[in-house]
Structure formats: C-alpha cells, structure tokens
Coordinates of C-alpha atoms in Angstrom, one line a residue:
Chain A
X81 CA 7.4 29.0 -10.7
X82 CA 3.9 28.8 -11.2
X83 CA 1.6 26.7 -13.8
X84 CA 1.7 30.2 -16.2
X85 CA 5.3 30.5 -16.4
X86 CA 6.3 27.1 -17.0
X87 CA 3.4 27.2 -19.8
X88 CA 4.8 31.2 -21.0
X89 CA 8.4 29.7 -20.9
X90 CA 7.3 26.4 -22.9
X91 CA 5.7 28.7 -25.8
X92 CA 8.9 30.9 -26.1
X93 CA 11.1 28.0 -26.3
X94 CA 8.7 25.9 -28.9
X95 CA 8.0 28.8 -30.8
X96 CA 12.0 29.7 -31.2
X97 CA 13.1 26.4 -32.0
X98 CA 11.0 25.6 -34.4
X99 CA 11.6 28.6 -36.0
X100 CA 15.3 28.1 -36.0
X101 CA 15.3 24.7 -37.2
X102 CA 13.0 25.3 -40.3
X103 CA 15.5 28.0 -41.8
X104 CA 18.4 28.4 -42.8
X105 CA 20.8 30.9 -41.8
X106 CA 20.5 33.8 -43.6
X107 CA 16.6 33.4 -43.2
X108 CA 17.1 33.3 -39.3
X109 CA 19.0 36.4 -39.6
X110 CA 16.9 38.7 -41.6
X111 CA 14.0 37.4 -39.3
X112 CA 15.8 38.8 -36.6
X113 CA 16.5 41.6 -37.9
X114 CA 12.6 41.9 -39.1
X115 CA 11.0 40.8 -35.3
X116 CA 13.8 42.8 -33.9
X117 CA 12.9 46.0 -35.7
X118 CA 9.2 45.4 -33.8
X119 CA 10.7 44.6 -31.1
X120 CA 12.6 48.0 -31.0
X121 CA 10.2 50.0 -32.1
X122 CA 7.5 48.7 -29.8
X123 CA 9.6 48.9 -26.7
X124 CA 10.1 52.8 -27.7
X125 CA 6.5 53.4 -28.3
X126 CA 5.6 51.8 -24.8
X127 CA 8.5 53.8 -23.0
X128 CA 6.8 57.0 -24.6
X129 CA 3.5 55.8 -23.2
X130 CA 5.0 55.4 -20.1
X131 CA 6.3 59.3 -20.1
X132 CA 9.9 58.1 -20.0
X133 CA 10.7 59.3 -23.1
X134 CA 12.0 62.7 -21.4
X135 CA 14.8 65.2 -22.5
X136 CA 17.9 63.0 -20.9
X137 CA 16.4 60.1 -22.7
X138 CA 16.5 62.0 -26.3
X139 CA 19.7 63.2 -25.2
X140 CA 21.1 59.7 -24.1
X141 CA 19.3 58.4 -27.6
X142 CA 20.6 61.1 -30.0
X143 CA 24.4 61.2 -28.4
X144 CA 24.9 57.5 -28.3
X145 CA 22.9 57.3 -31.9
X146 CA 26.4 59.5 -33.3
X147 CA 28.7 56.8 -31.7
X148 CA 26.7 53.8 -33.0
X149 CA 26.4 55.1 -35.9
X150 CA 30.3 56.2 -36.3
X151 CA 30.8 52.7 -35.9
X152 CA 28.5 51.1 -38.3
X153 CA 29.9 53.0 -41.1
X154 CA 33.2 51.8 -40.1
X155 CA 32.2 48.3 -40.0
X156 CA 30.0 48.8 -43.1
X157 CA 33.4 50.3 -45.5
X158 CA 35.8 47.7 -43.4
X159 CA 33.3 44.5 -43.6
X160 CA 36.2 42.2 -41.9
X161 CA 35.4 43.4 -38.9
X162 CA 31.8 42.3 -39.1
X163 CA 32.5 39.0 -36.9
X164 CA 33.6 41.2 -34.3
X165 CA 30.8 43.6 -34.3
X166 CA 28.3 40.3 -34.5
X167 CA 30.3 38.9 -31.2
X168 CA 30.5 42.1 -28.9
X169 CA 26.5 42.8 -30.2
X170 CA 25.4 39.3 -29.6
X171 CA 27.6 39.0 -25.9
X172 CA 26.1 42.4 -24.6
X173 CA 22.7 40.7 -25.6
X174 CA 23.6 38.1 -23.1
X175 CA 23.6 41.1 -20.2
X176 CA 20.0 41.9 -21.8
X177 CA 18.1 39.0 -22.2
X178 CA 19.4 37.4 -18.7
X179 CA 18.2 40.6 -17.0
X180 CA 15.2 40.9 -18.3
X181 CA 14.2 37.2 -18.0
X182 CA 14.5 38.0 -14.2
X183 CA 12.6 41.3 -14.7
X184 CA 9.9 39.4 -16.7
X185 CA 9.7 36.9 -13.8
X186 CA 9.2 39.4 -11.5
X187 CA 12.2 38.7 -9.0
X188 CA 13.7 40.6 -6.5
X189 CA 16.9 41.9 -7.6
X190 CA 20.1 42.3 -5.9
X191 CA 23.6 43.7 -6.9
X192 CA 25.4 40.4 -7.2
X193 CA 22.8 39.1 -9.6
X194 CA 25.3 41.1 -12.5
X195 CA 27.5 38.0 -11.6
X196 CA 24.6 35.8 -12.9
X197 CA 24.3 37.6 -16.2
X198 CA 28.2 37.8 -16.1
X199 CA 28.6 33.9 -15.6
X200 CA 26.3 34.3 -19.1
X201 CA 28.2 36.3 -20.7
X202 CA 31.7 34.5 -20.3
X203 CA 29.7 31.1 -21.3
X204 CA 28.1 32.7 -25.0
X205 CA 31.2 34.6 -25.1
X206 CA 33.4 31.0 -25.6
X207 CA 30.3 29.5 -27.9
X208 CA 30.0 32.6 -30.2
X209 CA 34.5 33.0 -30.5
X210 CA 34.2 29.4 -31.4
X211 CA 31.3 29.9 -34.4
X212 CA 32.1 33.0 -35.5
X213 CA 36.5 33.1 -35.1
X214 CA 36.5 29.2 -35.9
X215 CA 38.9 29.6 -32.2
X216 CA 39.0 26.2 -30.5
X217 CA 42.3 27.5 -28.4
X218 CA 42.1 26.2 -24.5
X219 CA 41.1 30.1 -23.9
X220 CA 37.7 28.4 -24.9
X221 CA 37.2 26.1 -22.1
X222 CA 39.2 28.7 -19.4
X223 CA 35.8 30.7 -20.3
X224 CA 33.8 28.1 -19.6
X225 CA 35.8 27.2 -16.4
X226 CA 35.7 30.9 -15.3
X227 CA 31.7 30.6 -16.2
X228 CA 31.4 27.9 -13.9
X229 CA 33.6 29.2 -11.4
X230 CA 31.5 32.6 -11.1
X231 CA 28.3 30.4 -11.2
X232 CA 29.4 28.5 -8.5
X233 CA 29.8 31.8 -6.4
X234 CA 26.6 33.9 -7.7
X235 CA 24.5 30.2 -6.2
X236 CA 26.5 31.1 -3.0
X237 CA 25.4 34.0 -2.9
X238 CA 21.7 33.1 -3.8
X239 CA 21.6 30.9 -1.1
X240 CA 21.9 33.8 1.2
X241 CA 18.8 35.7 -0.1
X242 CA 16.3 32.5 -0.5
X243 CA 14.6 33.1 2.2
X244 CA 14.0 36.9 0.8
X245 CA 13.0 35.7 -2.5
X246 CA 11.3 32.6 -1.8
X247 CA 11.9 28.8 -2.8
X248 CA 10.2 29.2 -6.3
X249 CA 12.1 32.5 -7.7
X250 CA 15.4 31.1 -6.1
X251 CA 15.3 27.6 -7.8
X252 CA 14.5 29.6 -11.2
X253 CA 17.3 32.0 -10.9
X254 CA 19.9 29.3 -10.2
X255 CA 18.4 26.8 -12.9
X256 CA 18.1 29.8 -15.6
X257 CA 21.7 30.7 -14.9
X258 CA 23.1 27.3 -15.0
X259 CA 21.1 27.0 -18.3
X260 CA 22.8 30.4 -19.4
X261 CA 26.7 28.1 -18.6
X262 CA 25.5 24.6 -20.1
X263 CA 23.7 25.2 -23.5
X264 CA 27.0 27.6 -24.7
X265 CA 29.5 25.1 -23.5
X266 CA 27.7 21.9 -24.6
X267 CA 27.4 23.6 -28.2
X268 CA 31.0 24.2 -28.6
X269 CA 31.2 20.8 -29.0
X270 CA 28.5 20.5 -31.8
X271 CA 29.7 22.0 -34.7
X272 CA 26.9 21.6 -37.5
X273 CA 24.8 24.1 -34.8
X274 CA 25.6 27.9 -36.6
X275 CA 26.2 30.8 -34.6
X276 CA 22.8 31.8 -35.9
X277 CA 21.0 29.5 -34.7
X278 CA 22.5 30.3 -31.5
X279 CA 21.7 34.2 -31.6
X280 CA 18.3 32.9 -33.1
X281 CA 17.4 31.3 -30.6
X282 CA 17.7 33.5 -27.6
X283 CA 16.7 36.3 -29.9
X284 CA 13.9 34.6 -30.7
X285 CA 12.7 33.6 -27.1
X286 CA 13.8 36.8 -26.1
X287 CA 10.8 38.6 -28.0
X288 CA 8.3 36.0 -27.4
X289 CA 8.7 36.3 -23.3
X290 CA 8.3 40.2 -23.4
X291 CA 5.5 39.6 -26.3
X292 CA 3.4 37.8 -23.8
X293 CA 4.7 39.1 -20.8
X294 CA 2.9 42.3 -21.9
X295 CA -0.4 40.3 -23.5
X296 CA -0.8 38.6 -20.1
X297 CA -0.7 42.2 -18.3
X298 CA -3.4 43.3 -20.7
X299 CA -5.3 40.5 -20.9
X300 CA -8.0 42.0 -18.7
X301 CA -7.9 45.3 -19.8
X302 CA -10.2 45.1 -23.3
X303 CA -8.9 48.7 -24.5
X304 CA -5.1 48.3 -23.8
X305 CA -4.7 44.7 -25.3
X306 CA -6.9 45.6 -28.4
X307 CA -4.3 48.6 -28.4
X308 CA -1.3 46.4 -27.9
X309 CA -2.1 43.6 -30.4
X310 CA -3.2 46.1 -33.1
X311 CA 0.1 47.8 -32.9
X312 CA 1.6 44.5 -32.7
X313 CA 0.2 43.6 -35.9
X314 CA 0.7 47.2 -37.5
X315 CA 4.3 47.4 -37.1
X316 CA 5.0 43.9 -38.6
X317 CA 3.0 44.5 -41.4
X318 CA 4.9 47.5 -42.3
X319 CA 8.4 45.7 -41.4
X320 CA 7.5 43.3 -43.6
X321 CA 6.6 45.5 -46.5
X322 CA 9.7 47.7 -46.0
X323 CA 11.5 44.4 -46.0
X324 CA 10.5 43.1 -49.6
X325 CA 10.3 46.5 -50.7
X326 CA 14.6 46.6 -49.7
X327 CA 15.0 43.2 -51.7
X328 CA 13.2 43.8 -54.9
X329 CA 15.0 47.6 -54.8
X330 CA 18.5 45.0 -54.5
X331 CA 19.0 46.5 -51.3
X332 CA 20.2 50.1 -52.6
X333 CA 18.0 52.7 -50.4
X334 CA 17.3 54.2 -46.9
X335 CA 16.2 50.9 -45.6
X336 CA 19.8 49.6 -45.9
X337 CA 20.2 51.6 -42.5
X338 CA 17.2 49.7 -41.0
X339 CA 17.7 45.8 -42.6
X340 CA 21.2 45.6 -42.9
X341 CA 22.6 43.2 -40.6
X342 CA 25.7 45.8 -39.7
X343 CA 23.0 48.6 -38.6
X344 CA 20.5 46.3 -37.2
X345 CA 23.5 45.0 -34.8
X346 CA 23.9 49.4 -33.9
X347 CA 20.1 49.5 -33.7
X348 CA 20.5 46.5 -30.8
X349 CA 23.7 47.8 -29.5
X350 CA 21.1 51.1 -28.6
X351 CA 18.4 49.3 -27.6
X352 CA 20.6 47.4 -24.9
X353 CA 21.8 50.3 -23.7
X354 CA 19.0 52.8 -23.4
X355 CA 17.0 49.7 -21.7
X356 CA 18.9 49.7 -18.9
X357 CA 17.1 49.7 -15.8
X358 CA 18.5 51.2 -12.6
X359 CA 16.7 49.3 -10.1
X360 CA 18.1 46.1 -11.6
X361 CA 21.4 47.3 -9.7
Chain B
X126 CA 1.9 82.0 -27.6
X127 CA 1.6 83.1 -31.2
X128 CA 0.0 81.4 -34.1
X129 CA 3.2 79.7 -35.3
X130 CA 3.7 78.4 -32.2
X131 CA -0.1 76.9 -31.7
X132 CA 0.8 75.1 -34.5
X133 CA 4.0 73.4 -34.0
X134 CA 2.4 72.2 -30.6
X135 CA -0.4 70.7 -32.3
X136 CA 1.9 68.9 -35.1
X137 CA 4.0 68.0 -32.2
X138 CA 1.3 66.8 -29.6
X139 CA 0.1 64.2 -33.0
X140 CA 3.3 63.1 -33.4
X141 CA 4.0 61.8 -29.9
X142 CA -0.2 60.6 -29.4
X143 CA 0.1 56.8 -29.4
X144 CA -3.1 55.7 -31.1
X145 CA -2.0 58.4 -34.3
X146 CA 1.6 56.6 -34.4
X147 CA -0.1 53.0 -34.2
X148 CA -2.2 53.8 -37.3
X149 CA 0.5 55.1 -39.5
X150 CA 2.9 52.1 -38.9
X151 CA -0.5 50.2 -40.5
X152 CA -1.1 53.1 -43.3
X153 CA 2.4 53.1 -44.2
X154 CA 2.5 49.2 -44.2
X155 CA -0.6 49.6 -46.9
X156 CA 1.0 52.1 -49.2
X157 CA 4.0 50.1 -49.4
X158 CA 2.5 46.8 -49.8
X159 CA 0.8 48.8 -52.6
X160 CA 3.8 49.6 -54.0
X161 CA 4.8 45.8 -54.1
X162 CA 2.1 45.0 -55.8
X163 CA 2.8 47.4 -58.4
X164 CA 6.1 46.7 -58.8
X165 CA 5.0 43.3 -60.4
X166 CA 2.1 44.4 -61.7
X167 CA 4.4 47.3 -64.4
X168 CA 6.7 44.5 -65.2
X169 CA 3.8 41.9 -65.9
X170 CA 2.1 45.1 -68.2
X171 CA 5.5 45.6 -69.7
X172 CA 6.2 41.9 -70.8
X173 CA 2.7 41.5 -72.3
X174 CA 2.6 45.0 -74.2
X175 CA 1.4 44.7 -77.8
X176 CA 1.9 46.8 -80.7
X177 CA 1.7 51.2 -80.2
X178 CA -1.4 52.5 -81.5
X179 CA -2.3 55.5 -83.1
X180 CA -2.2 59.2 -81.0
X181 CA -4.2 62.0 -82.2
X182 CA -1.6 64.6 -79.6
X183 CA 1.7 62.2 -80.0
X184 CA 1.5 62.5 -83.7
X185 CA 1.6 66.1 -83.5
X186 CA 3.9 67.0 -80.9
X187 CA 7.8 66.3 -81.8
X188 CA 9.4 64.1 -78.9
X189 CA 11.7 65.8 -76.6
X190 CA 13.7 64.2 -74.3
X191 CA 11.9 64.8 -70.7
X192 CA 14.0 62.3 -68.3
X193 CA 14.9 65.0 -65.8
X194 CA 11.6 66.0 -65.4
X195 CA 10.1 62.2 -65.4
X196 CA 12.6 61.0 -63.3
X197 CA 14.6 63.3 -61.0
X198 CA 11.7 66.1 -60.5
X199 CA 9.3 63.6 -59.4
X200 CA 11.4 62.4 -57.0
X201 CA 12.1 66.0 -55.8
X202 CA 8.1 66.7 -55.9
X203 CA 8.0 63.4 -53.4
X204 CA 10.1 64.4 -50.9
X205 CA 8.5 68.0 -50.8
X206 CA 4.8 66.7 -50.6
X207 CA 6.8 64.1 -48.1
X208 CA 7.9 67.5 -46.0
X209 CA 4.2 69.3 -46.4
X210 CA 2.8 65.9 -44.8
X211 CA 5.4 65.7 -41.9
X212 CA 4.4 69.4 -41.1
X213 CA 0.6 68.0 -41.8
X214 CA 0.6 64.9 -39.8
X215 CA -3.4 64.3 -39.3
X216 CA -3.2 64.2 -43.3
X217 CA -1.0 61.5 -43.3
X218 CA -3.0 58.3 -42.4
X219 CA -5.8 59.1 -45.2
X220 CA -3.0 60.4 -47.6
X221 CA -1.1 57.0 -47.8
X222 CA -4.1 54.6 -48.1
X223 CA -5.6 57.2 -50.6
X224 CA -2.6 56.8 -52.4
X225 CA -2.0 52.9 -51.4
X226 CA -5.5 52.5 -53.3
X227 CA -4.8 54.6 -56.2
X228 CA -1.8 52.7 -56.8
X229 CA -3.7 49.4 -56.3
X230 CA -6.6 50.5 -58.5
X231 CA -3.6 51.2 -61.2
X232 CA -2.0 48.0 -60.9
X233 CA -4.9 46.3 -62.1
X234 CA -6.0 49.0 -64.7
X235 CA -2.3 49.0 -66.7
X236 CA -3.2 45.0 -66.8
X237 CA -6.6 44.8 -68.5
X238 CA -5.5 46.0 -71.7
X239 CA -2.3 45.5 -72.8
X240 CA -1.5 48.7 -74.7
X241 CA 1.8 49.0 -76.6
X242 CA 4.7 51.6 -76.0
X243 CA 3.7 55.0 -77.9
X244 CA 5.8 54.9 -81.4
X245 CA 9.8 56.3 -80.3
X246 CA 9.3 55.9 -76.8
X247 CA 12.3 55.3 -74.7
X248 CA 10.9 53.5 -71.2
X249 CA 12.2 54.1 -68.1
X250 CA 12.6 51.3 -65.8
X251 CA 12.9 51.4 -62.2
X252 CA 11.1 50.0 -59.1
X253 CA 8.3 52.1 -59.8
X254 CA 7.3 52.0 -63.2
X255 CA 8.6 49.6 -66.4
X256 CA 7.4 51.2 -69.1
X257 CA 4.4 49.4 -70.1
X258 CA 2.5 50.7 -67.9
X259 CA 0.1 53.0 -69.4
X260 CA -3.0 53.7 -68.5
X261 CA -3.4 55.7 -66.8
X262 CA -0.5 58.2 -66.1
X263 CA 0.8 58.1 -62.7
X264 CA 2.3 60.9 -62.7
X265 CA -0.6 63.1 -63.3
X266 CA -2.9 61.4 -60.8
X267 CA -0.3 61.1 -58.0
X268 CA -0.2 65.1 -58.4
X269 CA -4.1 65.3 -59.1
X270 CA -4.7 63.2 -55.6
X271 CA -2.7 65.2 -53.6
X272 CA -4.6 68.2 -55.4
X273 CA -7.9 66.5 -54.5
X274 CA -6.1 65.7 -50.5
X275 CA -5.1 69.7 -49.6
X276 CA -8.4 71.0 -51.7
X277 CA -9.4 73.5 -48.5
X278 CA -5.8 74.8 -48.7
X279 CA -6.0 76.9 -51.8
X280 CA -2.1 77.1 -51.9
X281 CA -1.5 73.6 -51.5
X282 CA -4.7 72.8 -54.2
X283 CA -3.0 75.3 -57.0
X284 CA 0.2 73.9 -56.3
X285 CA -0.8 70.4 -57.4
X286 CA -2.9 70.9 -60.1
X287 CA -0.1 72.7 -62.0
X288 CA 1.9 70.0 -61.2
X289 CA -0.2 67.6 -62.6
X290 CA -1.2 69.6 -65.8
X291 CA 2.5 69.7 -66.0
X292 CA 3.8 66.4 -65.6
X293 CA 0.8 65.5 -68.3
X294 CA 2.2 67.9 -70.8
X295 CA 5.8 66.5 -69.8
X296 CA 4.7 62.6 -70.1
X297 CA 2.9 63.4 -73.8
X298 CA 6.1 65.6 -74.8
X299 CA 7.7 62.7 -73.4
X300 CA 6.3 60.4 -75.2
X301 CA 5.8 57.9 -72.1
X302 CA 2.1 58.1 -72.6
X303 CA -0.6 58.6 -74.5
X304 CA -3.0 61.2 -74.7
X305 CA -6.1 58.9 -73.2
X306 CA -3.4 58.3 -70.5
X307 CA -3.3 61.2 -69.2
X308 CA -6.4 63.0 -69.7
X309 CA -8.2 59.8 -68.1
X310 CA -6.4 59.9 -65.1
X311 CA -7.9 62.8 -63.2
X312 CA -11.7 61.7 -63.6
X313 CA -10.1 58.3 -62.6
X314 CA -8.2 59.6 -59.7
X315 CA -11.5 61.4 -58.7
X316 CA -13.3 58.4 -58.1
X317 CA -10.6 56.5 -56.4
X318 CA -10.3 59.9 -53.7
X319 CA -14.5 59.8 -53.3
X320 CA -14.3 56.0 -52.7
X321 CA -11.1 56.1 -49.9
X322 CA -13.3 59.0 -48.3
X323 CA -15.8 56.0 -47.8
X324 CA -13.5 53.2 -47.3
X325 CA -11.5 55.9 -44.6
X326 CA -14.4 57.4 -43.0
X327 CA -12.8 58.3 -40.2
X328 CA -9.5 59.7 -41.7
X329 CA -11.9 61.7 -44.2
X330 CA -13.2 63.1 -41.7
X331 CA -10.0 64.2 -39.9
X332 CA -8.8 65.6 -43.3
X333 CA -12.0 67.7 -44.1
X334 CA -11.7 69.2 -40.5
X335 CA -8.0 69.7 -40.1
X336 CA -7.9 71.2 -43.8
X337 CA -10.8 73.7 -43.3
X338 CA -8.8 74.6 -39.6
X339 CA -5.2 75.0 -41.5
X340 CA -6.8 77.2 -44.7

C-alpha cells in the first residue's frame, strides 16, 4: 500500500462521510442518484473512448435495457416492492464496488477472489434486510456467521498466493475484506444509522476512488486531464440543472426515468452488469 | 456510397466524437439552467404586473380563443426543431446557448417594466411561462432564432419565419401579448443571435460552415 493510496483512500472515505453525516436521507439519496447519473454516464463515455462500445455491447445494453426496464415499471405501479428492489440493487453493488476497489488497486486477481466480494455480499446483505425489512430474526447473524466463515476461507486461500501478489496488495485484500464483514455486522447493532447512509457511503466512496483513480492516470498528460475534468464538470452541471428543473416541474416529465429513485436503481442494476470485467475471473 | 448515406455517416461520426458529446452535456446544462432562471423570473413578472394598457392592434382585433396553438403546437414545433437538430448535430452546441441566452436576456427584459396583462386575457401558466411575462413574445423569437440559426438552409429559414409571423398573429389574436411584444422581438432576437455568434465564436463558426455544406 503505498503513501498515494493510503492518502487516495483517506480522501474517499472523508469526503463520503462528511457528506453523509451533513444530510439527511432523502438528500443522500437524490445525491446519489445525481453523482450516480455522472458516474454512469462518464463510465460510458470512457468505454466508448476506449472502442469498447462495439455491436455485442449495444446489444448486451439494449437487450438487458427491456428487462430492466420491465421491471422498473413493475416496481414503479406496485411501489411495495420498492424495498426489495433497493436490497437486491444495493447487494449486487456489493459485487461491484469490492471488485473494482481491487481493480483500482491494481491487484492481481484470481478466481477465488468472488469469495471475497461474496463474504461482502452475505455481510451488507444482513445490514440492509435489517434497515430496510426491520428483520432482526437469527437469519441475521447466520449471515454474518456464514460471512465470517467464507472470510475465514478466502484469507486461506490468500495466504497461498502472497508470495504472487506481494506483502502489500495481500495485507490490503484481507484488511478490505474483513472491512467489507465488520462495518455491516457492527451496524446492525446501531439502529439510528439509516440504510442510506449505509448505501451512501459506499456509493459515495465508490465514485470518489474511480474519480481520482482516473485524475491520477491523467495527471501527466495536460490534454487528457483538461479533457477528463471538463467533462467532469460538464455533466454535473447539466445533472444538476435537469435535477431542479424535475423538482420545480413536481417531478411529472421524462426525467422521472432518470431521477427517480426506482429507475436510478435499473440505471445501476445496468451499469453493474455491463461493467463486468472478464479478466476479474 | 450515395449522398444520403455521406450524411448519416457524418451525423453519426459527431455523435460518437468525444470532445462534441463533452460540449453538449455543458450546452445543454446552460439552456436548462436558463430555463431555471426563467422559470422564476415569469412568476416574479407575473406577481408584480400592474394595470393593462392601451393596444392600438388588441383593440381592433376580437379575442379568440388560441390555446391549442399557444400551448400544444408549440410543444409539437419543439420536438420537430428537437428532431431537425438531432439529424443536425454540429448545430446543436450553438443552438442551445443561443437559445440559453435568449431566454436569459428575456428573463431580465419581462422584469424591468412591469407591464399589466392585455384587457380579457386569460394567462396560461406552466413551467415555462406565467403570464406576465410580456415583453417580449417568446414565442415569436424562439421561432425567429431558429430562423436566424438554419438561415443558409432556405427550407429550414422559410419554415421558421412563418412560424414566427404566425405564432405573432396567434399571441395578438390571443390576446397573450401585446402588439410591442411581438413586433419587438425579432429586432431583439437579432441582436441576441449577433452577440452568441461572438460570445460562441467557435460554434458560429461550425454553424456558418456546416449550414453553407448542408444547403
């Protein structure tokens, strides 16, 4: 871990707590929903850049846009199902972030690392049933139990491949997945913490890693960071525009499909999805 | 490869170019934080309107009831100009900051003089416009900018202008405006379209060039 991305990770995690503790819910969520329209929309414009935008990714795009979309008109006439929607969105987030926190870091991956981000998942899975369900059954902690117990394997297995990956990247792996098991299960037990501060906060850090992951690549190229923070800038401006635009129009148009919580979560549930990498596995 | 096709390619080769799609998410930010700005600006106008004056053309024409025309043809006329842009995409960028400074320029006009509702007017209220504001018509100019825009494209041009002659009959049958309204707005629009081609140099000078190439 070097001086960098101890000083990278310290920014993220300032920058998303503070954020999250000076609003309230509903202002964490739509700036989720604002940063994570950017987010989107810059990670397409960069994989078009990149000349991976080909025909099976407009096909994969367009196909699983129908399904998505099926289902957040569904959600969005049968609004009691909106809790589940928020769970199964914010779990499969869980399988994101963790694997591109190792991507960002620039480890080595191997095949059983999907029992890292699964030791995640099962961990957020218990905190966000127990915010979102109000479910405090002993399912809860046989979550956390099975969290632990997978961790306990996936550092076995890490063990194996230090020497491959070296001291530095092995330590942060293990510490980053134990993280991944303690924060969820320690906030069960703290219930004035809201499930959206939760999501907002790994959200939240989420962006900021891959925000200066991508200024630190371009910090010595003058035309490719001027490119990347103008574009940076542009898009927020407009999100934000769009944004008030939707509230003083009492949320009634188009943008419904672009700042409504129900859609954002489909917008996500694509994002996920179409960023999967294959030579994470 | 025929014409048609030449064409497609090149409205397709700017949509996909990086640096064009970068710029519009700014543009597009501009015209709608216009657009916000306006949206308090007609209800500020509307809240402070005095007493209706006297109308040389109001007092003669009878007032007919032009709310389809106001309201749901203007919204039709955007979405087609919105279609002739997508097909027209190196007009875009100067088209929304033209327009993002038109409306801008408006917003502060409709607020220096707080003119009252023309005698028997019925105002319609929505996120664009409250009423109040008058002067000067937005309908006519929006129509008369886009005029002024696709000049080099005769079809385009002709189009527009009898759009805006005819949404400033409608707004005077109407009764939404009066007369100094409307025929104030296209020498009005003209200098707001002379002073974006300075403030835009650069997409002026991508919509002189790719106007002249598509006439």
């Amino acid at each position: 871990m070097t001086i960098q991305t101890i000083f990278d990770v310290c920014v993220s995690v300032t920058l998303s707590l503070l954020l999250v503790a000076i609003f309230n819910d509903d202002q964490i969520l739509n700036l989720l929903i604002i940063l994570g329209q950017g987010h989107f929309l810059i990670s397409y414009l960069y994989t078009h850049k990149a000349g991976k935008m080909n025909s099976l990714f407009r096909k994969k795009f367009f196909g699983l846009g129908f399904i998505v979309l099926g289902i957040c008109l569904y959600v969005f006439k049968h609004q009691e199902h909106l809790n589940l929607l928020a769970f199964f969105t914010g779990v499969l987030f869980i399988f994101h972030y963790y694997n591109d926190e190792l991507k960002i870091q620039g480890i080595k991956r191997y095949r059983f690392f999907v029992l890292g981000s699964l030791a995640s998942m099962l961990a957020f899975s218990g905190v966000y049933a127990n915010k979102l369900f109000n479910f405090s059954s002993p399912l809860l902690y046989i979550l956390s139990i099975a969290s632990l117990l997978v961790f306990f394997y996936f550092s076995y297995l890490a063990v194996g491949i230090r020497k491959n990956i070296g001291n530095n990247a092995f330590v942060y792996v293990l510490f980053f997945t134990f993280l991944n098991w303690a924060i969820p299960t320690l906030l069960i037990s703290i219930p004035s913490v809201s499930v959206y501060q939760i999501f907002g906060f790994i959200i939240l850090f989420h962006y900021f890693r891959w925000y200066i992951y991508y200024a630190n690549i371009f910090k010595d190229t003058r035309e490719p960071l001027y490119f990347y923070l103008k574009t940076i800038f542009n898009i927020h401006f407009l999100l934000i525009a769009l944004y008030v635009q939707h509230v003083l129009m009492k949320y009634s148009t188009y943008l419904v499909f672009i700042f409504n919580p129900i859609f954002f979560y489909g917008w996500t549930i694509m994002h996920i999805l179409l960023s999967v990498r294959k030579n994470d596995y | 490869m025929t014409t048609n096709n030449i064409h497609f390619k090149k409205i397709l080769t700017t949509w996909t170019d990086p640096t064009f799609i970068s710029k519009l998410f700014f543009s597009f930010g501009f015209f709608t934080l216009s657009l916000i700005i306006n949206y308090y600006a007609v209800r500020y106008a509307t809240v402070n309107a005095g007493e209706p004056i006297g109308d040389l053309i109001l007092n003669i024409l009878p007032k007919i009831d032009t709310t389809f025309i106001h309201e749901k043809l203007a919204s039709i006329l955007q979405t087609i100009t919105a279609l002739i842009l997508v097909c027209n995409p190196k007009l875009i960028n100067f088209t929304l900051r033209a327009v993002g400074v038109l409306v801008l320029t408006r917003a502060v006009f409709i607020n220096l003089t707080f003119l009252g509702l023309p005698q028997d007017s019925v105002p319609l209220q929505s996120f664009y416009t409250y009423g109040g504001d008058l002067f000067f018509s937005g309908h006519v100019a929006l129509a008369f900018m886009i005029a002024l825009i696709f000049w080099n494209i005769p079809k385009i041009k002709y189009l527009y202008l009898i759009i805006s002659l005819g949404m400033g009959i409608e707004v005077l049958v109407g009764h939404y405006h009066y007369s100094i309204d409307v025929f104030a707005a296209p020498f009005i629009t003209y200098g707001i379209f002379i002073l974006s081609k300075k403030l835009f140099k650069e997409d002026a000078y991508a919509l002189e060039k790719d106007t002249r190439e598509l006439r």
